[in-house]
Amino acid sequence: QVQLVQSGGGLVQAGGSLSLSCAAPGGIYSMGWFRQAPGTEREFVAAISRSGGAAYYGDSVKGRFTISRDSAKNTVYLQMNSLKPEDTAVYYCAARVGLVVTTTAYQFWGQGTQVTVSS
């Protein structure tokens, strides 16, 4: 079992920035970020390959969010800029053994962290 440890998030005004991090000790995994607002399904946000050479983004965050990783620390980051109220959600990091995917087909999930964007 892989224990993912998330940090970051919080409250910010629209147009502001926040960053999230997720540590995945014990291995190199394909990593992803997802979010879920109340009453909605979990939504793909971003994902990055094990090497960091490939990154993918959901349409709603392209150009505003950046996913990156520090393989030496087994940590993945999500930099969120130009935040909008509709970005408000619980954000989850996820890890999987194998190729990176943009679906929820990840074996391991973080505990989730709240991001709230006020208008």
PDB file of C-alpha atoms in Angstrom, residues 5-6 14 16 18 31 35-36 45-46 48 55 57 64 67-68 73 79 81 84 93 98 104 108-109 112 116:
ATOM      1  CA  VAL A   5       0.696  12.624   1.561  1.00  0.00           C
ATOM      2  CA  GLN A   6      -0.824  15.823   0.260  1.00  0.00           C
ATOM      3  CA  ALA A  14     -10.226  34.790  -7.710  1.00  0.00           C
ATOM      4  CA  GLY A  16      -4.820  34.291  -7.178  1.00  0.00           C
ATOM      5  CA  LEU A  18      -2.107  28.220  -4.884  1.00  0.00           C
ATOM      6  CA  MET A  31       0.897  10.681 -10.935  1.00  0.00           C
ATOM      7  CA  ARG A  35     -10.824  17.288  -8.105  1.00  0.00           C
ATOM      8  CA  GLN A  36     -14.344  16.841  -6.891  1.00  0.00           C
ATOM      9  CA  VAL A  45      -7.100  17.920 -13.645  1.00  0.00           C
ATOM     10  CA  ALA A  46      -3.567  16.961 -14.649  1.00  0.00           C
ATOM     11  CA  ILE A  48       2.471  13.434 -15.386  1.00  0.00           C
ATOM     12  CA  ALA A  55       2.115  15.977 -18.923  1.00  0.00           C
ATOM     13  CA  TYR A  57      -4.247  18.634 -18.537  1.00  0.00           C
ATOM     14  CA  ARG A  64      -3.523  28.029 -15.856  1.00  0.00           C
ATOM     15  CA  ILE A  67       2.001  19.839 -12.996  1.00  0.00           C
ATOM     16  CA  SER A  68       5.615  18.964 -12.244  1.00  0.00           C
ATOM     17  CA  LYS A  73      11.825  13.373  -3.692  1.00  0.00           C
ATOM     18  CA  GLN A  79       0.818  25.046  -9.436  1.00  0.00           C
ATOM     19  CA  ASN A  81      -2.650  30.250 -11.275  1.00  0.00           C
ATOM     20  CA  LYS A  84     -11.555  30.929 -10.601  1.00  0.00           C
ATOM     21  CA  CYS A  93      -3.509  13.281  -5.927  1.00  0.00           C
ATOM     22  CA  GLY A  98       2.197   1.780 -15.251  1.00  0.00           C
ATOM     23  CA  THR A 104      -9.466   7.623 -12.540  1.00  0.00           C
ATOM     24  CA  PHE A 108      -3.479   4.865  -4.826  1.00  0.00           C
ATOM     25  CA  TRP A 109      -5.127   8.074  -3.682  1.00  0.00           C
ATOM     26  CA  GLY A 112      -7.716  15.151  -0.458  1.00  0.00           C
ATOM     27  CA  THR A 116     -11.642  27.363  -2.162  1.00  0.00           C
TER      28      THR A 116
END
